[in-house]
Backbone as JSON, one array per atom type, in Angstrom:
{
  "sequence": "SVFRPQQCFAIMIFFACLVVCISNYGVEARGPLPEYMLGKFQLETSEGFSDFMYKMGVGWFQRSIACTLYPVTTISQTEDGEITQVTQSSFKTKTDIFRLNTPYQSNSLTAGQPSTVVARLQGNKIIREVKKGDLDLAFVTEYSGDGNKMTMTVTVKQDPTIKAVRGFKRLA",
  "N": [[147.32, 83.54, 151.23], [147.51, 87.01, 150.63], [145.6, 89.52, 149.01], [146.83, 92.19, 147.06], [146.28, 95.77, 146.8], [146.36, 96.56, 144.06], [145.78, 94.16, 142.78], [143.21, 93.62, 143.74], [141.83, 95.8, 142.62], [142.14, 95.23, 139.87], [140.71, 92.82, 139.73], [138.15, 93.74, 140.4], [137.66, 95.43, 138.2], [137.66, 93.53, 136.14], [135.37, 91.97, 136.85], [133.39, 93.95, 136.65], [133.5, 94.54, 133.9], [132.76, 92.02, 132.96], [130.11, 91.82, 133.89], [128.89, 93.91, 132.42], [129.3, 92.98, 129.79], [127.84, 90.56, 129.84], [125.28, 91.51, 130.44], [124.66, 92.89, 128.12], [124.71, 90.97, 126.17], [123.11, 89.48, 123.5], [121.1, 91.38, 123.49], [118.3, 92.9, 122.14], [116.2, 95.13, 120.26], [113.6, 96.51, 122.2], [110.73, 95.34, 121.61], [108.8, 94.54, 118.64], [110.25, 95.24, 116.31], [113.55, 95.13, 114.91], [116.48, 96.81, 116.19], [117.86, 98.29, 114.17], [115.87, 99.22, 112.51], [114.72, 101.32, 113.72], [114.62, 104.85, 114.44], [115.67, 108.02, 112.95], [115.08, 109.04, 109.64], [115.9, 110.62, 106.59], [114.42, 111.74, 103.57], [116.06, 111.14, 100.53], [116.18, 110.4, 97.82], [113.78, 110.16, 95.13], [111.54, 108.54, 93.04], [108.96, 108.34, 90.66], [106.94, 109.2, 92.35], [105.13, 111.31, 91.91], [103.42, 110.24, 89.95], [102.26, 108.19, 91.45], [100.87, 109.73, 93.39], [99.09, 111.06, 91.71], [97.5, 108.9, 90.91], [96.28, 108.46, 93.34], [94.56, 110.54, 93.42], [95.45, 113.09, 93.95], [95.78, 116.52, 93.35], [97.39, 118.57, 90.75], [98.77, 120.88, 91.78], [99.23, 120.32, 94.54], [100.74, 117.98, 94.22], [102.99, 119.02, 92.94], [104.1, 120.6, 94.97], [104.55, 118.62, 96.97], [106.49, 117.03, 95.78], [108.76, 118.53, 96.02], [109.57, 118.41, 98.6], [111.54, 117.17, 101.36], [111.01, 115.03, 103.48], [111.35, 114.02, 106.99], [111.38, 110.95, 108.53], [110.47, 109.35, 111.47], [110.85, 106.48, 113.34], [109.62, 104.6, 115.97], [109.14, 102.47, 118.87], [107.2, 100.8, 121.4], [107.73, 98.77, 124.34], [105.65, 96.97, 124.48], [104.93, 96.52, 121.86], [103.75, 98.5, 120.28], [104.02, 100.47, 117.46], [105.27, 103.51, 116.22], [105.17, 105.78, 113.6], [106.31, 108.75, 112.49], [106.07, 111.25, 110.15], [107.58, 114.09, 109.04], [107.46, 117.25, 107.47], [108.11, 120.48, 106.0], [105.66, 121.13, 105.16], [103.6, 119.47, 106.28], [102.73, 117.25, 109.04], [102.57, 113.78, 109.56], [101.21, 111.03, 111.29], [101.39, 107.63, 112.13], [100.2, 105.05, 114.12], [100.61, 101.81, 115.1], [100.27, 98.17, 115.28], [102.04, 95.21, 114.51], [100.66, 92.88, 112.17], [98.01, 93.48, 112.74], [95.02, 94.86, 111.77], [94.57, 98.34, 110.99], [93.27, 101.71, 110.88], [94.09, 104.29, 108.62], [94.98, 107.49, 107.29], [97.18, 108.58, 106.36], [98.79, 107.34, 104.48], [97.52, 107.38, 102.06], [97.07, 109.89, 100.72], [95.5, 111.44, 102.52], [93.04, 110.2, 102.49], [90.78, 107.83, 103.91], [91.91, 104.55, 104.8], [92.41, 100.97, 105.11], [94.89, 99.25, 106.83], [97.37, 96.71, 107.05], [100.22, 95.76, 108.68], [103.26, 93.97, 108.42], [106.18, 92.16, 109.48], [108.91, 91.11, 107.64], [111.74, 89.57, 107.43], [114.22, 91.86, 106.61], [112.34, 93.8, 106.09], [109.48, 95.94, 106.34], [106.26, 95.36, 105.62], [103.46, 96.85, 104.36], [100.19, 96.36, 103.7], [97.67, 97.89, 101.99], [94.32, 98.86, 101.8], [92.37, 100.8, 99.89], [89.44, 101.96, 99.14], [88.64, 100.75, 96.02], [91.22, 100.08, 95.44], [94.25, 98.24, 95.86], [97.1, 98.53, 97.65], [100.67, 98.32, 98.11], [103.1, 98.98, 100.46], [106.36, 98.74, 100.8], [108.91, 98.73, 102.99], [112.26, 98.66, 103.06], [115.32, 97.81, 104.65], [118.8, 98.53, 104.6], [121.65, 96.35, 105.14], [123.23, 97.41, 107.26], [121.47, 99.2, 108.3], [121.58, 101.89, 107.67], [120.4, 102.89, 105.44], [117.16, 103.28, 104.06], [114.61, 102.09, 102.08], [111.64, 102.83, 100.52], [109.18, 101.28, 98.72], [106.42, 101.74, 96.72], [103.57, 100.26, 95.43], [100.81, 99.76, 93.17], [98.48, 97.37, 93.04], [96.49, 96.96, 91.08], [97.43, 98.4, 88.95], [100.24, 97.95, 87.53], [102.03, 99.72, 86.36], [102.33, 101.86, 87.99], [104.6, 102.87, 90.27], [106.4, 103.86, 92.99], [109.51, 104.79, 94.23], [111.29, 105.5, 97.03], [114.12, 106.77, 98.56], [115.8, 106.79, 101.65], [118.06, 108.23, 104.06], [119.8, 107.47, 107.08], [119.51, 109.61, 109.87], [119.68, 109.63, 112.62]],
  "CA": [[147.91, 84.66, 150.53], [146.75, 88.26, 150.76], [145.54, 90.3, 147.77], [147.32, 93.57, 147.12], [145.28, 96.71, 146.27], [146.34, 96.53, 142.6], [145.1, 92.94, 142.37], [141.77, 93.81, 144.02], [141.32, 96.72, 141.63], [142.08, 94.5, 138.61], [139.61, 91.86, 139.84], [136.9, 94.52, 140.35], [137.48, 95.86, 136.81], [137.3, 92.33, 135.39], [133.97, 91.62, 137.1], [132.55, 95.01, 136.1], [133.43, 94.3, 132.45], [132.0, 90.79, 132.75], [128.69, 92.14, 134.09], [128.45, 94.71, 131.27], [129.24, 92.1, 128.61], [126.74, 89.6, 129.99], [123.99, 92.21, 130.39], [124.4, 93.31, 126.74], [124.74, 89.84, 125.27], [121.81, 89.1, 122.96], [120.1, 92.42, 123.66], [117.68, 93.37, 120.91], [115.26, 96.22, 120.49], [112.48, 96.11, 123.06], [109.55, 95.43, 120.77], [108.86, 93.6, 117.51], [111.18, 95.64, 115.26], [114.96, 95.17, 115.31], [117.02, 98.14, 116.48], [118.27, 99.02, 112.97], [114.7, 99.79, 111.85], [114.26, 102.45, 114.53], [115.42, 106.06, 114.32], [115.25, 109.09, 112.04], [115.55, 108.89, 108.27], [115.47, 111.73, 105.73], [114.3, 111.43, 102.15], [117.22, 111.51, 99.74], [115.84, 110.23, 96.4], [112.39, 109.82, 94.9], [111.18, 108.29, 91.64], [107.6, 107.87, 90.42], [106.03, 109.62, 93.41], [104.07, 112.15, 91.34], [102.46, 109.34, 89.31], [101.51, 107.54, 92.52], [99.93, 110.69, 93.97], [98.04, 111.25, 90.7], [96.62, 107.73, 91.03], [95.54, 108.63, 94.59], [93.62, 111.65, 93.27], [96.04, 114.36, 94.4], [95.84, 117.5, 92.27], [98.7, 118.97, 90.24], [99.45, 121.85, 92.64], [99.73, 119.61, 95.73], [101.8, 117.06, 93.77], [104.17, 119.84, 92.68], [104.69, 120.95, 96.27], [105.0, 117.41, 97.66], [107.7, 116.5, 95.14], [109.92, 119.36, 96.38], [109.83, 118.25, 100.03], [112.43, 116.09, 101.81], [110.55, 114.78, 104.86], [112.07, 113.18, 107.95], [110.53, 109.92, 109.12], [110.99, 108.81, 112.74], [110.18, 105.23, 113.7], [109.9, 104.18, 117.34], [108.23, 101.43, 119.34], [107.14, 100.56, 122.83], [108.04, 97.39, 124.7], [104.49, 96.09, 124.25], [104.72, 96.27, 120.45], [103.13, 99.6, 119.54], [104.99, 101.13, 116.58], [104.87, 104.85, 115.81], [105.92, 106.36, 112.49], [105.98, 110.16, 112.31], [106.72, 111.83, 108.98], [107.49, 115.55, 109.16], [108.05, 118.11, 106.44], [107.71, 121.87, 106.24], [104.28, 121.24, 104.7], [102.69, 118.83, 107.23], [103.21, 116.12, 109.84], [101.65, 112.65, 109.54], [101.57, 110.03, 112.3], [100.72, 106.34, 112.14], [100.48, 104.22, 115.29], [100.07, 100.51, 114.73], [100.9, 96.94, 115.73], [102.21, 94.26, 113.41], [99.64, 91.85, 111.94], [96.73, 93.94, 113.27], [94.48, 95.92, 110.9], [94.33, 99.66, 111.57], [92.8, 102.73, 109.94], [95.06, 105.35, 108.41], [94.77, 108.34, 106.14], [98.47, 109.2, 106.04], [99.45, 106.66, 103.37], [96.74, 107.5, 100.83], [96.73, 111.28, 100.41], [94.45, 111.95, 103.39], [91.8, 109.44, 102.36], [90.83, 106.69, 104.83], [92.26, 103.23, 104.27], [92.69, 99.93, 106.09], [96.28, 98.84, 106.66], [97.93, 95.64, 107.87], [101.68, 95.77, 108.56], [103.94, 92.76, 108.91], [107.62, 92.16, 109.4], [109.42, 89.98, 106.87], [113.19, 89.77, 107.31], [114.62, 93.26, 106.77], [111.3, 94.63, 105.48], [108.14, 96.14, 106.91], [105.35, 95.35, 104.47], [102.13, 97.35, 104.7], [99.18, 96.16, 102.66], [96.7, 98.96, 102.18], [93.09, 98.77, 101.02], [91.75, 102.13, 99.79], [88.35, 101.82, 98.17], [88.84, 99.59, 95.15], [92.64, 99.91, 95.18], [95.11, 97.49, 96.79], [98.44, 99.1, 97.58], [101.7, 97.71, 98.95], [104.2, 99.84, 100.87], [107.42, 97.87, 101.29], [110.04, 99.5, 103.5], [113.39, 97.73, 103.18], [116.49, 98.39, 105.3], [120.1, 97.97, 104.22], [122.21, 95.49, 106.17], [123.68, 98.15, 108.43], [120.39, 100.05, 108.77], [121.8, 103.31, 107.37], [119.54, 103.26, 104.3], [115.79, 102.76, 104.09], [113.98, 102.3, 100.78], [110.21, 102.53, 100.51], [108.64, 101.06, 97.38], [104.96, 101.74, 96.74], [102.98, 99.74, 94.19], [99.36, 99.63, 93.08], [98.3, 96.04, 92.45], [95.64, 97.02, 89.89], [98.11, 99.12, 87.88], [101.66, 97.72, 87.75], [102.86, 100.8, 85.84], [102.5, 102.83, 89.07], [105.58, 102.4, 91.24], [107.2, 104.94, 93.56], [110.64, 104.3, 95.04], [111.83, 106.63, 97.79], [115.28, 106.38, 99.34], [116.05, 107.59, 102.85], [119.32, 108.01, 104.76], [119.66, 107.6, 108.54], [120.01, 110.81, 110.53], [120.0, 109.24, 114.0]],
  "C": [[146.96, 85.86, 150.58], [146.78, 88.99, 149.41], [146.09, 91.69, 148.01], [146.26, 94.48, 146.5], [145.21, 96.68, 144.74], [145.6, 95.29, 142.09], [143.6, 93.05, 142.6], [141.14, 94.72, 142.98], [141.16, 96.01, 140.28], [140.93, 93.5, 138.62], [138.27, 92.58, 139.75], [136.62, 94.97, 138.91], [137.04, 94.68, 135.96], [135.83, 92.0, 135.58], [133.01, 92.69, 136.58], [132.39, 94.83, 134.59], [132.61, 93.06, 132.14], [130.51, 91.05, 132.89], [128.15, 92.93, 132.9], [128.31, 93.83, 130.04], [128.06, 91.15, 128.69], [125.4, 90.32, 129.86], [123.65, 92.66, 128.97], [124.35, 92.16, 125.76], [123.32, 89.5, 124.81], [120.73, 90.16, 123.11], [119.6, 92.85, 122.28], [116.76, 94.53, 121.26], [114.1, 95.69, 121.34], [111.19, 96.35, 122.28], [109.75, 94.53, 119.56], [109.88, 93.96, 116.43], [112.62, 95.58, 115.76], [115.45, 96.61, 115.42], [117.35, 98.93, 115.21], [117.1, 99.62, 112.2], [114.17, 101.03, 112.57], [115.16, 103.66, 114.31], [114.82, 107.05, 113.34], [115.91, 108.89, 110.68], [115.03, 110.05, 107.43], [115.46, 111.3, 104.28], [115.51, 111.98, 101.4], [116.91, 111.46, 98.24], [114.37, 109.84, 96.27], [112.13, 109.66, 93.41], [109.74, 107.79, 91.57], [106.57, 108.32, 91.45], [104.88, 110.45, 92.88], [103.0, 111.28, 90.68], [101.61, 108.61, 90.35], [100.47, 108.49, 93.11], [98.78, 110.99, 93.0], [97.02, 110.12, 90.79], [95.76, 107.82, 92.29], [94.58, 109.81, 94.54], [94.15, 112.99, 93.75], [96.21, 115.28, 93.19], [97.25, 117.93, 91.93], [99.45, 119.87, 91.21], [100.04, 121.15, 93.87], [100.85, 118.64, 95.36], [103.11, 117.84, 93.56], [104.88, 120.22, 93.98], [105.3, 119.72, 96.93], [106.31, 116.89, 97.08], [108.95, 117.34, 95.43], [110.34, 119.17, 97.84], [110.76, 117.06, 100.3], [112.1, 115.78, 103.26], [111.51, 113.91, 105.67], [111.07, 112.23, 108.57], [111.21, 109.37, 110.36], [110.16, 107.59, 113.11], [110.62, 104.84, 115.1], [108.9, 103.09, 117.72], [108.27, 101.35, 120.86], [107.44, 99.09, 123.09], [106.88, 96.45, 124.42], [104.1, 95.98, 122.78], [104.03, 97.36, 119.66], [104.21, 100.36, 118.77], [104.43, 102.48, 116.17], [105.78, 105.31, 114.68], [105.41, 107.77, 112.29], [106.77, 110.66, 111.12], [106.47, 113.32, 109.0], [108.14, 116.21, 107.96], [107.64, 119.53, 106.77], [106.25, 122.08, 105.86], [103.29, 120.66, 105.71], [103.41, 117.72, 107.99], [102.14, 115.04, 109.81], [102.15, 111.62, 110.55], [100.73, 108.78, 112.12], [101.16, 105.59, 113.38], [99.82, 102.88, 115.03], [100.82, 99.38, 115.42], [101.01, 96.01, 114.52], [101.06, 93.27, 113.38], [98.27, 92.19, 112.5], [96.2, 95.05, 112.37], [94.28, 97.24, 111.66], [93.89, 100.61, 110.47], [93.85, 103.83, 109.84], [94.6, 106.22, 107.25], [96.08, 108.97, 105.7], [99.16, 108.55, 104.85], [98.76, 106.92, 102.03], [96.18, 108.91, 100.65], [95.55, 111.8, 101.23], [93.13, 111.23, 103.3], [91.88, 108.2, 103.23], [91.13, 105.37, 104.12], [92.49, 102.26, 105.42], [94.07, 99.36, 105.79], [96.58, 97.66, 107.57], [99.43, 95.64, 107.61], [102.24, 94.46, 109.1], [105.43, 92.92, 108.7], [108.06, 90.92, 108.64], [110.9, 90.22, 106.63], [113.55, 91.21, 107.58], [113.61, 94.24, 106.17], [110.08, 94.76, 106.38], [107.23, 96.25, 105.69], [103.97, 95.79, 104.96], [101.22, 97.16, 103.51], [98.02, 97.08, 102.97], [95.52, 98.75, 101.24], [92.43, 100.15, 101.08], [90.68, 102.05, 98.71], [88.54, 100.58, 97.34], [90.3, 99.36, 94.79], [93.34, 99.11, 96.28], [96.53, 97.99, 96.59], [99.39, 98.3, 98.46], [102.79, 98.75, 99.19], [105.24, 98.93, 101.49], [108.6, 98.74, 101.7], [111.16, 98.52, 103.79], [114.6, 98.47, 103.74], [117.75, 97.72, 104.8], [120.65, 97.17, 105.4], [122.65, 96.21, 107.42], [122.62, 99.11, 108.98], [120.56, 101.52, 108.45], [120.98, 103.81, 106.19], [118.19, 102.57, 104.44], [115.18, 103.09, 102.73], [112.52, 101.9, 100.86], [109.76, 102.43, 99.06], [107.13, 100.93, 97.49], [104.46, 101.24, 95.39], [101.47, 99.67, 94.32], [99.1, 98.32, 92.35], [97.48, 96.07, 91.16], [96.32, 97.72, 88.71], [99.62, 99.0, 88.08], [102.57, 98.8, 87.18], [103.11, 101.87, 86.91], [103.43, 102.22, 90.11], [106.41, 103.6, 91.7], [108.3, 104.31, 94.41], [111.28, 105.52, 95.69], [112.95, 106.15, 98.7], [115.54, 107.34, 100.48], [117.41, 107.25, 103.42], [119.09, 108.24, 106.27], [120.27, 108.92, 109.01], [120.45, 110.47, 111.96], [119.41, 107.88, 114.29]]
}
């Protein structure tokens, strides 16, 4: 039996769709973080941030300015596991480049003062444990099921009354 042109075209379309489906099956983000944790997020809500900054030694004037800003945070990663978090506002830009489970030095999480950070992935959370002088801090970034919301909760282990909760919405 001979194939007609319409049959050949239908068979070609079928195989093209099959190849696309197979090539996308099980595809995840190329790197340690799942795809829903990557992208741009803008600050939407903030509670307790001024108290946290006070604990970090930030003066009243800088705290007043910082509390009026709505920064955009962009999270990306490379295939070999390097994660970059860039936080931009009209006031300043801060960048952290790190790998999970590997200590790194940062001054962007603790008001410009040097600190040692270890980040790990736990389910839908990125947990960063920060050591700044005699303070132990935890930055827990949690993602909603669909990845459209990101909530960062900051706590100071030595002072449980200090807790900042900042809510972000996905831009892209």
